[in-house]
GROMACS .gro file of C-alpha atoms in nm:
model
  169
    1MET     CA    1  -0.987   1.252  -3.670
    2LEU     CA    2  -0.893   1.619  -3.629
    3LYS     CA    3  -1.185   1.682  -3.394
    4GLU     CA    4  -1.093   1.387  -3.173
    5ASN     CA    5  -0.723   1.474  -3.172
    6ILE     CA    6  -0.780   1.838  -3.075
    7LYS     CA    7  -1.009   1.731  -2.791
    8GLN     CA    8  -0.779   1.459  -2.670
    9VAL     CA    9  -0.463   1.670  -2.674
   10ARG     CA   10  -0.645   1.959  -2.505
   11LYS     CA   11  -0.763   1.731  -2.225
   12SER     CA   12  -0.422   1.569  -2.189
   13ARG     CA   13  -0.274   1.917  -2.138
   14GLY     CA   14  -0.536   1.985  -1.872
   15LEU     CA   15  -0.702   2.269  -2.059
   16SER     CA   16  -1.072   2.343  -2.074
   17GLN     CA   17  -1.234   2.467  -2.396
   18GLU     CA   18  -1.251   2.814  -2.241
   19GLU     CA   19  -0.878   2.816  -2.153
   20LEU     CA   20  -0.778   2.700  -2.501
   21ALA     CA   21  -1.009   2.960  -2.656
   22ILE     CA   22  -0.842   3.237  -2.455
   23LYS     CA   23  -0.495   3.122  -2.565
   24LEU     CA   24  -0.607   3.113  -2.930
   25ASN     CA   25  -0.803   3.442  -2.909
   26VAL     CA   26  -1.128   3.279  -3.020
   27VAL     CA   27  -1.457   3.215  -2.844
   28ARG     CA   28  -1.528   2.888  -2.661
   29GLN     CA   29  -1.797   2.797  -2.913
   30THR     CA   30  -1.533   2.787  -3.187
   31ILE     CA   31  -1.339   2.523  -2.994
   32SER     CA   32  -1.662   2.333  -2.933
   33LYS     CA   33  -1.744   2.336  -3.308
   34TRP     CA   34  -1.395   2.207  -3.394
   35GLU     CA   35  -1.426   1.925  -3.142
   36GLN     CA   36  -1.774   1.833  -3.267
   37GLY     CA   37  -1.658   1.835  -3.627
   38LEU     CA   38  -1.901   2.112  -3.726
   39SER     CA   39  -1.614   2.326  -3.855
   40VAL     CA   40  -1.238   2.303  -3.903
   41PRO     CA   41  -0.964   2.555  -3.827
   42ASP     CA   42  -0.778   2.713  -4.117
   43SER     CA   43  -0.409   2.639  -4.172
   44GLU     CA   44  -0.282   2.937  -3.970
   45MET     CA   45  -0.509   2.850  -3.681
   46LEU     CA   46  -0.399   2.486  -3.699
   47VAL     CA   47  -0.036   2.594  -3.662
   48LEU     CA   48  -0.131   2.815  -3.366
   49ILE     CA   49  -0.324   2.526  -3.204
   50SER     CA   50  -0.023   2.298  -3.242
   51GLU     CA   51   0.200   2.561  -3.078
   52VAL     CA   52  -0.038   2.622  -2.787
   53LEU     CA   53  -0.092   2.250  -2.730
   54GLU     CA   54   0.278   2.178  -2.789
   55THR     CA   55   0.188   1.908  -3.038
   56PRO     CA   56   0.301   1.870  -3.400
   57VAL     CA   57   0.046   1.957  -3.666
   58SER     CA   58   0.093   1.609  -3.810
   59THR     CA   59  -0.030   1.462  -3.483
   60LEU     CA   60  -0.339   1.680  -3.491
   61LEU     CA   61  -0.409   1.581  -3.852
   62GLY     CA   62  -0.293   1.222  -3.820
   63GLU     CA   63  -0.451   0.904  -3.698
   64ASN     CA   64  -0.641   0.880  -3.375
   65ILE     CA   65  -0.382   0.930  -3.101
   66SER     CA   66  -0.574   0.750  -2.830
   67GLU     CA   67  -0.448   0.412  -2.946
   68SER     CA   68  -0.084   0.518  -2.933
   69LYS     CA   69  -0.133   0.669  -2.585
   70VAL     CA   70  -0.285   0.345  -2.459
   71ASP     CA   71   0.003   0.150  -2.615
   72ASP     CA   72   0.256   0.394  -2.466
   73LEU     CA   73   0.103   0.354  -2.121
   74LYS     CA   74   0.108  -0.021  -2.157
   75VAL     CA   75   0.475  -0.022  -2.261
   76ILE     CA   76   0.567   0.215  -1.977
   77SER     CA   77   0.381   0.004  -1.720
   78GLU     CA   78   0.554  -0.311  -1.846
   79LYS     CA   79   0.894  -0.142  -1.822
   80LEU     CA   80   0.815  -0.019  -1.470
   81GLU     CA   81   0.710  -0.369  -1.370
   82ILE     CA   82   1.040  -0.509  -1.500
   83ILE     CA   83   1.237  -0.239  -1.316
   84ASN     CA   84   1.046  -0.310  -0.994
   85LEU     CA   85   1.120  -0.681  -1.023
   86GLN     CA   86   1.489  -0.610  -1.084
   87LEU     CA   87   1.502  -0.380  -0.781
   88LEU     CA   88   1.331  -0.644  -0.567
   89LYS     CA   89   1.582  -0.908  -0.678
   90ARG     CA   90   1.872  -0.673  -0.605
   91LYS     CA   91   1.730  -0.593  -0.262
   92ASN     CA   92   1.693  -0.964  -0.184
   93VAL     CA   93   2.050  -1.039  -0.296
   94ILE     CA   94   2.188  -0.757  -0.080
   95ARG     CA   95   1.980  -0.876   0.215
   96LYS     CA   96   2.110  -1.232   0.175
   97ILE     CA   97   2.472  -1.111   0.148
   98ILE     CA   98   2.437  -0.905   0.465
   99GLN     CA   99   2.277  -1.197   0.644
  100LEU     CA  100   2.558  -1.431   0.531
  101ILE     CA  101   2.824  -1.186   0.650
  102LEU     CA  102   2.654  -1.160   0.990
  103ILE     CA  103   2.632  -1.539   1.020
  104LEU     CA  104   3.002  -1.571   0.933
  105LEU     CA  105   3.084  -1.303   1.190
  106CYS     CA  106   2.896  -1.501   1.457
  107ILE     CA  107   3.076  -1.822   1.363
  108VAL     CA  108   3.422  -1.659   1.360
  109THR     CA  109   3.351  -1.489   1.692
  110ILE     CA  110   3.239  -1.812   1.859
  111ILE     CA  111   3.532  -2.014   1.717
  112THR     CA  112   3.781  -1.748   1.832
  113PHE     CA  113   3.623  -1.742   2.178
  114ILE     CA  114   3.642  -2.123   2.206
  115TYR     CA  115   4.004  -2.118   2.085
  116LEU     CA  116   4.100  -1.858   2.346
  117PHE     CA  117   3.916  -2.053   2.615
  118LEU     CA  118   4.096  -2.377   2.526
  119LEU     CA  119   4.438  -2.204   2.521
  120ASN     CA  120   4.375  -2.096   2.880
  121SER     CA  121   4.594  -1.784   2.852
  122PRO     CA  122   4.932  -1.946   2.774
  123TYR     CA  123   5.106  -1.608   2.785
  124LEU     CA  124   5.086  -1.622   3.167
  125ASN     CA  125   5.366  -1.883   3.163
  126PHE     CA  126   5.594  -1.686   2.927
  127ASP     CA  127   5.942  -1.583   3.038
  128TYR     CA  128   5.906  -1.206   3.033
  129ASN     CA  129   6.282  -1.155   3.076
  130ASP     CA  130   6.317  -1.235   2.706
  131PRO     CA  131   6.211  -0.918   2.512
  132GLU     CA  132   6.054  -1.115   2.225
  133ASN     CA  133   5.839  -1.320   2.464
  134ALA     CA  134   5.748  -1.006   2.657
  135VAL     CA  135   5.622  -0.829   2.344
  136LEU     CA  136   5.438  -1.140   2.227
  137GLY     CA  137   5.282  -1.195   2.571
  138VAL     CA  138   5.166  -0.834   2.600
  139ALA     CA  139   5.024  -0.841   2.247
  140PHE     CA  140   4.843  -1.168   2.311
  141HIS     CA  141   4.709  -1.044   2.646
  142SER     CA  142   4.591  -0.716   2.487
  143PHE     CA  143   4.409  -0.903   2.211
  144GLU     CA  144   4.245  -1.138   2.461
  145TRP     CA  145   4.147  -0.853   2.693
  146ILE     CA  146   3.988  -0.646   2.414
  147PHE     CA  147   3.828  -0.950   2.247
  148ILE     CA  148   3.657  -1.071   2.565
  149ARG     CA  149   3.505  -0.726   2.624
  150ILE     CA  150   3.388  -0.676   2.266
  151VAL     CA  151   3.260  -1.029   2.190
  152PRO     CA  152   2.925  -0.997   2.372
  153ILE     CA  153   2.843  -0.674   2.189
  154VAL     CA  154   2.948  -0.812   1.848
  155LEU     CA  155   2.764  -1.140   1.905
  156ILE     CA  156   2.440  -0.972   2.016
  157ALA     CA  157   2.455  -0.720   1.730
  158SER     CA  158   2.517  -1.001   1.477
  159ILE     CA  159   2.227  -1.208   1.606
  160VAL     CA  160   1.995  -0.906   1.599
  161GLY     CA  161   2.113  -0.832   1.244
  162ILE     CA  162   2.046  -1.189   1.134
  163VAL     CA  163   1.695  -1.177   1.281
  164LEU     CA  164   1.623  -0.841   1.118
  165THR     CA  165   1.747  -0.951   0.775
  166HIS     CA  166   1.558  -1.281   0.788
  167LYS     CA  167   1.274  -1.265   0.536
  168ARG     CA  168   0.952  -1.413   0.657
  169GLU     CA  169   0.760  -1.574   0.372
   0.00000   0.00000   0.00000
């Protein structure tokens, strides 16, 4: 167990036997003997190994850590998969909301355009000597003038947005 744990933790830290030996002030063959189970480090050396490898002594002395690492990786990958699915659902919901808003914008724009067309500019027949009618006529004319110039841009942009947010399956 100890031999496997030392080797596994050393490799997980990206250290070679030579690098670990330098950090512990021993020769590489000593590390090799520990990992082969031909000898064991004394208690002081075990504490030093745990400090260098940043691993508790209990982990070095304990059960084989490969199983827990595999389980940890499996749990992490499952959590990442769940997070990815949640992000995909959120992205799809946002895409659908944007698409719905653009569709509603198109509908409102077309209905308003048809309404203005059917009214046939009634403000042209207002009596502009009356101040209230004059203000109302100017306001209505201003709205119509701005709306007619902006509608094509808004309509084209909405249609392009709908096409871009449409998910092809």
